[in-house]
PDB file of C-alpha atoms in Angstrom:
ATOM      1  CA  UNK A  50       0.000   0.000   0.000  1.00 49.00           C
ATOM      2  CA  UNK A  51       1.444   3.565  -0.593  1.00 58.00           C
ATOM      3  CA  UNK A  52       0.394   6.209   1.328  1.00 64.00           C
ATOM      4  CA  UNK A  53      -2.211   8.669  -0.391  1.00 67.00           C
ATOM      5  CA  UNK A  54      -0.544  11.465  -1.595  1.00 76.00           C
ATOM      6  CA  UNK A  55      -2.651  14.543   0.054  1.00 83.00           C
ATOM      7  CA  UNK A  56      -2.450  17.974  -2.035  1.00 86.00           C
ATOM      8  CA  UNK A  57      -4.123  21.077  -2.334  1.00 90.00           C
ATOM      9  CA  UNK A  58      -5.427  20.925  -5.896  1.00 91.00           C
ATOM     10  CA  UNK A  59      -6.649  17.267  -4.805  1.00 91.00           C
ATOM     11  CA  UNK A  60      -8.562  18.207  -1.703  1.00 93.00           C
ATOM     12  CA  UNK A  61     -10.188  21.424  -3.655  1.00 93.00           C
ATOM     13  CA  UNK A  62     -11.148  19.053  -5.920  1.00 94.00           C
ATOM     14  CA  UNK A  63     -12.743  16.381  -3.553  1.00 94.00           C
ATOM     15  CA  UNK A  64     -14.641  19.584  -2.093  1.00 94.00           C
ATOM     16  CA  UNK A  65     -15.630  20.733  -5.408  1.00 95.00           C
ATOM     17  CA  UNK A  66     -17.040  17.627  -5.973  1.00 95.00           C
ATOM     18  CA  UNK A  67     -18.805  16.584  -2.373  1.00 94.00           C
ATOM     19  CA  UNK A  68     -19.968  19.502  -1.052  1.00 92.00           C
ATOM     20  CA  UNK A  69     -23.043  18.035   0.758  1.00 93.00           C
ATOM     21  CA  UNK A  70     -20.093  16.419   2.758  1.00 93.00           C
ATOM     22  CA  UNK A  71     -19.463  19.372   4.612  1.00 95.00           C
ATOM     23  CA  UNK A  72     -22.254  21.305   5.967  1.00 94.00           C
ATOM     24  CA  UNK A  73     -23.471  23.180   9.244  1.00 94.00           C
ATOM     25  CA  UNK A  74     -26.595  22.247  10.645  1.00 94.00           C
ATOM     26  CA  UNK A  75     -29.005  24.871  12.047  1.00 94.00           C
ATOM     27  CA  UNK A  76     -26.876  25.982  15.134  1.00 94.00           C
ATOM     28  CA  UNK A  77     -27.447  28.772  18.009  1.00 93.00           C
ATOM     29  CA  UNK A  78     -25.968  30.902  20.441  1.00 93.00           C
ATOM     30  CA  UNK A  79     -27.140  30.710  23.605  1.00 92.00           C
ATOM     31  CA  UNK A  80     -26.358  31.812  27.163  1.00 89.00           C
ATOM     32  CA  UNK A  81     -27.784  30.053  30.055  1.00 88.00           C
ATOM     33  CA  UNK A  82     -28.318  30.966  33.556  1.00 87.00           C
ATOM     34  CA  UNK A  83     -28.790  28.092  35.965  1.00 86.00           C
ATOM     35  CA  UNK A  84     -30.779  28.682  39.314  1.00 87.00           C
ATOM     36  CA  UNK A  85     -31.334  26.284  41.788  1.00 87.00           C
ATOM     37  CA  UNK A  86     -34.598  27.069  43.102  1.00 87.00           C
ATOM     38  CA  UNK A  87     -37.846  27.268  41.157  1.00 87.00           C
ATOM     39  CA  UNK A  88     -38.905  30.252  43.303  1.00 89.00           C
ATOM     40  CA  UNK A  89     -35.764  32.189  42.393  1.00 91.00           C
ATOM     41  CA  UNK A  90     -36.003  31.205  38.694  1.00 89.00           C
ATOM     42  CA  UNK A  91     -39.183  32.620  37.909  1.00 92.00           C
ATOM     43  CA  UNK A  92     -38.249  35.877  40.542  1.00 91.00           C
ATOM     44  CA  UNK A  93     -35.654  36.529  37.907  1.00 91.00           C
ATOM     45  CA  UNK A  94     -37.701  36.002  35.095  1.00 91.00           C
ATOM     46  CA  UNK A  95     -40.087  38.263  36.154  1.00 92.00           C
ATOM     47  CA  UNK A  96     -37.041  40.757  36.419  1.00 91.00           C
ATOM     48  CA  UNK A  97     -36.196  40.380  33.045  1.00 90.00           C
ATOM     49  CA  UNK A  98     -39.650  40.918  31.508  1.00 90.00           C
ATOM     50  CA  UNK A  99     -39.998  44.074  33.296  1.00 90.00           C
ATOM     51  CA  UNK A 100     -36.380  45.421  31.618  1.00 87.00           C
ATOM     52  CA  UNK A 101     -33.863  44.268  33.902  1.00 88.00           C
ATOM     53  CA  UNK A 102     -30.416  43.394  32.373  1.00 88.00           C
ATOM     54  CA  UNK A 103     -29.709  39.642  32.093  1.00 88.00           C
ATOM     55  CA  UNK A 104     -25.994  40.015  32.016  1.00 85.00           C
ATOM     56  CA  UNK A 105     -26.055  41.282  35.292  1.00 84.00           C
ATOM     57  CA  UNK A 106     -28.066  38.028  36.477  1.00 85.00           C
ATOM     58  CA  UNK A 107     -25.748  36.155  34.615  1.00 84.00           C
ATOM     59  CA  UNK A 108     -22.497  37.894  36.620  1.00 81.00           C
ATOM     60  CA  UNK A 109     -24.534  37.423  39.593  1.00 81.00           C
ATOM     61  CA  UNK A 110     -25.963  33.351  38.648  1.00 75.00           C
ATOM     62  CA  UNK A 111     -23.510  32.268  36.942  1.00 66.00           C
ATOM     63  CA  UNK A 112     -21.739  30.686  38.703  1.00 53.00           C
ATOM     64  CA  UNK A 113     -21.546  26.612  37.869  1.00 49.00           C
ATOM     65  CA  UNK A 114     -23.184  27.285  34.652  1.00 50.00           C
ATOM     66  CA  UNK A 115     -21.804  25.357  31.688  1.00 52.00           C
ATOM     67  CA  UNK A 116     -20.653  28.224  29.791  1.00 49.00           C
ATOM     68  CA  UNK A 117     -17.209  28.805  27.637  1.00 53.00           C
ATOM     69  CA  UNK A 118     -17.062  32.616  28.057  1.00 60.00           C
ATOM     70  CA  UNK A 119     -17.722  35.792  30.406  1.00 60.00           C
ATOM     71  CA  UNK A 120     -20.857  36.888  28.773  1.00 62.00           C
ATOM     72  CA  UNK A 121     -22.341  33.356  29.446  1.00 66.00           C
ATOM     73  CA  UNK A 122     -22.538  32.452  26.242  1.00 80.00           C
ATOM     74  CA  UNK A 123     -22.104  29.077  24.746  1.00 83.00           C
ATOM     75  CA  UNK A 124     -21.074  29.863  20.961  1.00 86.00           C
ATOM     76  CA  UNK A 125     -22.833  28.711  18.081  1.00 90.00           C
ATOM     77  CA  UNK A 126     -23.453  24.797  18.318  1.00 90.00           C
ATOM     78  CA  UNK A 127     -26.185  22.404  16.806  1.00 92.00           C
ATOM     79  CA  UNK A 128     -29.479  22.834  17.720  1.00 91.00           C
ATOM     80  CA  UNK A 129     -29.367  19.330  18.279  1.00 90.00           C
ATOM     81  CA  UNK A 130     -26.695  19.395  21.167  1.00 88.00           C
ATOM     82  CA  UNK A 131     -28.861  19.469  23.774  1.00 88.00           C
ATOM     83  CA  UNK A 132     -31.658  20.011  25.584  1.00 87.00           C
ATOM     84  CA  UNK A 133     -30.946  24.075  26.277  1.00 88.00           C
ATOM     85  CA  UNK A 134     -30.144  24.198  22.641  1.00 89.00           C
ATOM     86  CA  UNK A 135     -33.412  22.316  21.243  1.00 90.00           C
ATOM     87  CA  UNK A 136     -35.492  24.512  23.745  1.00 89.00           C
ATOM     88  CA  UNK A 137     -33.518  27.738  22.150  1.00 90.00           C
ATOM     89  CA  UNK A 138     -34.556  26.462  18.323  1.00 89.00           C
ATOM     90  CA  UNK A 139     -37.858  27.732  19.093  1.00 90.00           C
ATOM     91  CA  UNK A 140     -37.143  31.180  20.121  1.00 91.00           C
ATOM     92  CA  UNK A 141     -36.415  34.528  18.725  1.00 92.00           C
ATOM     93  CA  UNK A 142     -33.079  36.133  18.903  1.00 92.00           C
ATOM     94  CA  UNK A 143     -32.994  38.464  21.467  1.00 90.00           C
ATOM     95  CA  UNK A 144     -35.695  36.670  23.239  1.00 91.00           C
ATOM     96  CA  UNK A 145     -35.305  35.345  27.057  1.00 91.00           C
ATOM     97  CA  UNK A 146     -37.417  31.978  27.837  1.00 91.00           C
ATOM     98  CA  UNK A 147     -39.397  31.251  30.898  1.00 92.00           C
ATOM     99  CA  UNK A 148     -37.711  28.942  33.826  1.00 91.00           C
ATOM    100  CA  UNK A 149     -37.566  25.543  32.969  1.00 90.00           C
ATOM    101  CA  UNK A 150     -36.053  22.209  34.095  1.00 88.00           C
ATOM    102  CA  UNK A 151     -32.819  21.051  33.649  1.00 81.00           C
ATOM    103  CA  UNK A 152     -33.124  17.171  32.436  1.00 77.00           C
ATOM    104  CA  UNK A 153     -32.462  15.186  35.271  1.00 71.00           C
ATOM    105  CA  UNK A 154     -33.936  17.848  37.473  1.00 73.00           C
ATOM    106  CA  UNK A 155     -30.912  19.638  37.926  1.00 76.00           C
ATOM    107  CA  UNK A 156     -32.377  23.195  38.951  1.00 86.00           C
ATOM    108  CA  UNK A 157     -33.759  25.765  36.367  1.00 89.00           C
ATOM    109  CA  UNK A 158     -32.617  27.052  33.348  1.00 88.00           C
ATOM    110  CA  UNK A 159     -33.229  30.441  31.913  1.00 88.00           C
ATOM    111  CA  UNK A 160     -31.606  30.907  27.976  1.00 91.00           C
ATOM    112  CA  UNK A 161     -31.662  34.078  25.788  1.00 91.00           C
ATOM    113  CA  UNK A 162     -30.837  33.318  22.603  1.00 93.00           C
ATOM    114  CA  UNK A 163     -28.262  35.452  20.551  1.00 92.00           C
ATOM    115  CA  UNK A 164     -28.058  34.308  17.539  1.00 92.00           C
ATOM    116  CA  UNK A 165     -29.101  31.703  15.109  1.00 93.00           C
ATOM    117  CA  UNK A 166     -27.604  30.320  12.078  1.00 93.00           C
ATOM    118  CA  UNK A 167     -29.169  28.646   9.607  1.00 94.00           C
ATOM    119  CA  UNK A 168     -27.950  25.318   8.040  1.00 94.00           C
ATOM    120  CA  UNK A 169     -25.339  26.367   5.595  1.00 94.00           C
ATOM    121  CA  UNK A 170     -22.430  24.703   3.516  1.00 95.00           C
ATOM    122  CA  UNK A 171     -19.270  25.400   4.982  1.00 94.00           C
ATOM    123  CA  UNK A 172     -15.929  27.126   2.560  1.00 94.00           C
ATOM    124  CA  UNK A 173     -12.888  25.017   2.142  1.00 94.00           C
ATOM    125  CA  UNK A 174     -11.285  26.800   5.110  1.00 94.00           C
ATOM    126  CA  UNK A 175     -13.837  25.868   7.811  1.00 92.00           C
ATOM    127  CA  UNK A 176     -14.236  22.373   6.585  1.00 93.00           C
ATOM    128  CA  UNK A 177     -10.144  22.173   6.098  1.00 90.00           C
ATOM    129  CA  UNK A 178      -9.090  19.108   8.372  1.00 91.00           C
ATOM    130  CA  UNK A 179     -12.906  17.595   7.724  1.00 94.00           C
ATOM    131  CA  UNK A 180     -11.858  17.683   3.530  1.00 95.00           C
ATOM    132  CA  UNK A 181      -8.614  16.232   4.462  1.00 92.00           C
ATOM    133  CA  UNK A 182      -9.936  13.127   6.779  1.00 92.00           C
ATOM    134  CA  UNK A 183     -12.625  12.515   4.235  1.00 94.00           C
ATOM    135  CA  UNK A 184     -10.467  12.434   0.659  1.00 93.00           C
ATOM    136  CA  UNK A 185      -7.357  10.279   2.420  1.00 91.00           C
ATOM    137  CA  UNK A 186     -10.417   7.473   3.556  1.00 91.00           C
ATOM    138  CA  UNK A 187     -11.745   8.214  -0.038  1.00 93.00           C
ATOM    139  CA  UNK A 188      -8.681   7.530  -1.264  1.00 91.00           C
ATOM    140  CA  UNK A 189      -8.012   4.674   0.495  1.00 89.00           C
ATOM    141  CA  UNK A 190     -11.044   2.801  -0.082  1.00 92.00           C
ATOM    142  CA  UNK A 191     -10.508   3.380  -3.765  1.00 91.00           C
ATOM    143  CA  UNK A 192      -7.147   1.307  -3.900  1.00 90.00           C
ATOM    144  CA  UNK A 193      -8.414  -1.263  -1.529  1.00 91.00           C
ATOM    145  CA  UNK A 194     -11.023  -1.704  -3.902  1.00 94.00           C
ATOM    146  CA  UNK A 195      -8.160  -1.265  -7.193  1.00 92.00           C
ATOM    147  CA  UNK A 196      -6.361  -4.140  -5.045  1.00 91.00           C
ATOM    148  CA  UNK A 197      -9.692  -6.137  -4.825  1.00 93.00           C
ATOM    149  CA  UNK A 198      -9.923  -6.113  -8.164  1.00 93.00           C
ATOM    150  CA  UNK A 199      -6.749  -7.088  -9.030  1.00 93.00           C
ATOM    151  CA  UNK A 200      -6.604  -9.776  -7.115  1.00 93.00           C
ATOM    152  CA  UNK A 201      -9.917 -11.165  -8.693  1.00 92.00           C
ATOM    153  CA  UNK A 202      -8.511 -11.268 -12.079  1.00 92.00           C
ATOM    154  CA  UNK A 203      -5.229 -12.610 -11.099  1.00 93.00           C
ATOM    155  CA  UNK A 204      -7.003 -15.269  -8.860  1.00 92.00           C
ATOM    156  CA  UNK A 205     -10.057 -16.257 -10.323  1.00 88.00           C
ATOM    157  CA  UNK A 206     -12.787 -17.980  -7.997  1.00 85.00           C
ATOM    158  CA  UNK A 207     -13.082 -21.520  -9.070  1.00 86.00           C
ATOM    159  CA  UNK A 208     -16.267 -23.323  -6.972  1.00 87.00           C
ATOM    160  CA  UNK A 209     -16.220 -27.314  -6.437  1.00 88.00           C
ATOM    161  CA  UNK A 210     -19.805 -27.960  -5.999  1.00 87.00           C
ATOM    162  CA  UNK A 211     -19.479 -31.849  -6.142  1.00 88.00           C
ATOM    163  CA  UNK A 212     -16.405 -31.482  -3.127  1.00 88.00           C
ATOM    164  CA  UNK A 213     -18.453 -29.527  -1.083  1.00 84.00           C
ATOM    165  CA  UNK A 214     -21.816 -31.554  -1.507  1.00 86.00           C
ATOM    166  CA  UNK A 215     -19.244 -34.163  -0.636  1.00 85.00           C
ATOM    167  CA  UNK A 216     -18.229 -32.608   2.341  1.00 85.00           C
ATOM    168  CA  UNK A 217     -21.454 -31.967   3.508  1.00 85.00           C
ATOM    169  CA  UNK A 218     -23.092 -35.253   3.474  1.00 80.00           C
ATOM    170  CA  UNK A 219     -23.668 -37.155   6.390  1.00 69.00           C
ATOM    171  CA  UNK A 220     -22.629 -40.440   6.521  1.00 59.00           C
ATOM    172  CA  UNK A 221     -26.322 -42.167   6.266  1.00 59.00           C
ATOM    173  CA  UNK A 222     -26.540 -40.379   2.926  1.00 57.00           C
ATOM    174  CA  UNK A 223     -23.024 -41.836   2.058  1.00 53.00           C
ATOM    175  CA  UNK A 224     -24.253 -45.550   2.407  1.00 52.00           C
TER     176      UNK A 224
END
């Protein structure tokens, strides 16, 4: 076996010619606030339909929440991560949803979604190591298949139905 020989012109070209390979789903942005208490949760919400700011709850809340950044938010990620995520498909951007259960029952969640991305192909740079992965198993399966092949004409099947009927008998049938 030799190694597939990766270049650029090759992996443009694989792109080029799969690009329903590499696509984004639907994914959203969303920050969570996690609250313990269903009491608190909904004290909050009520806050935050009557103007307050829900970065402040979040410096305040935030505490334990799952987040990857200061402003609680998540970054964009497939609506079908999660259950936070799912919940945030339905919503409008900008808009902050009521309390609700954590799966598992662990406290409350309140999300505000901030931004939402449709399902989109993604350009040769974002799908970059994803083209590469994809061409070299390509690739590979295409000379397994060369060396299948060769091997089949070089080493033609031959079947011995009468040995194997033979074979296969018992020994009453033999008699």
């Amino acid at each position: 076996w030799n190694k597939t020989t990766v270049t650029d012109s090759a992996l443009k070209q694989f792109y080029a010619d799969n690009p329903d390979k590499f696509v984004f789903p639907d994914r959203v942005n969303i920050s969570v606030l996690t609250i313990d208490s269903d009491t608190l949760a909904y004290l909050v919400y009520d806050s935050l339909k009557h103007g307050a700011d829900y970065d402040s709850f979040v410096s305040r809340y935030g505490e334990g929440t799952d987040t990857k950044s200061k402003d609680g938010s998540r970054g964009l990620q497939p609506v079908e991560t999660d259950q936070l995520t799912k919940h945030a498909s339905t919503m409008k951007v900008g808009e902050v949803s009521e309390p609700f259960q954590h799966e598992g029952g662990a406290g409350y969640a309140i999300i505000k979604l901030i931004d939402r991305q449709p399902a989109r192909h993604k350009t040769f740079e974002e799908a970059g190591a994803e083209v590469s992965n994809a061409y070299q198993e390509h690739a590979s399966k295409v000379r397994e298949q060369q060396w299948l092949d060769l091997i089949r004409l070089n080493h033609p099947v031959v079947q011995h139905k009468e040995a194997l009927k033979a074979a296969f008998s018992s020994s009453e049938e033999k008699k």
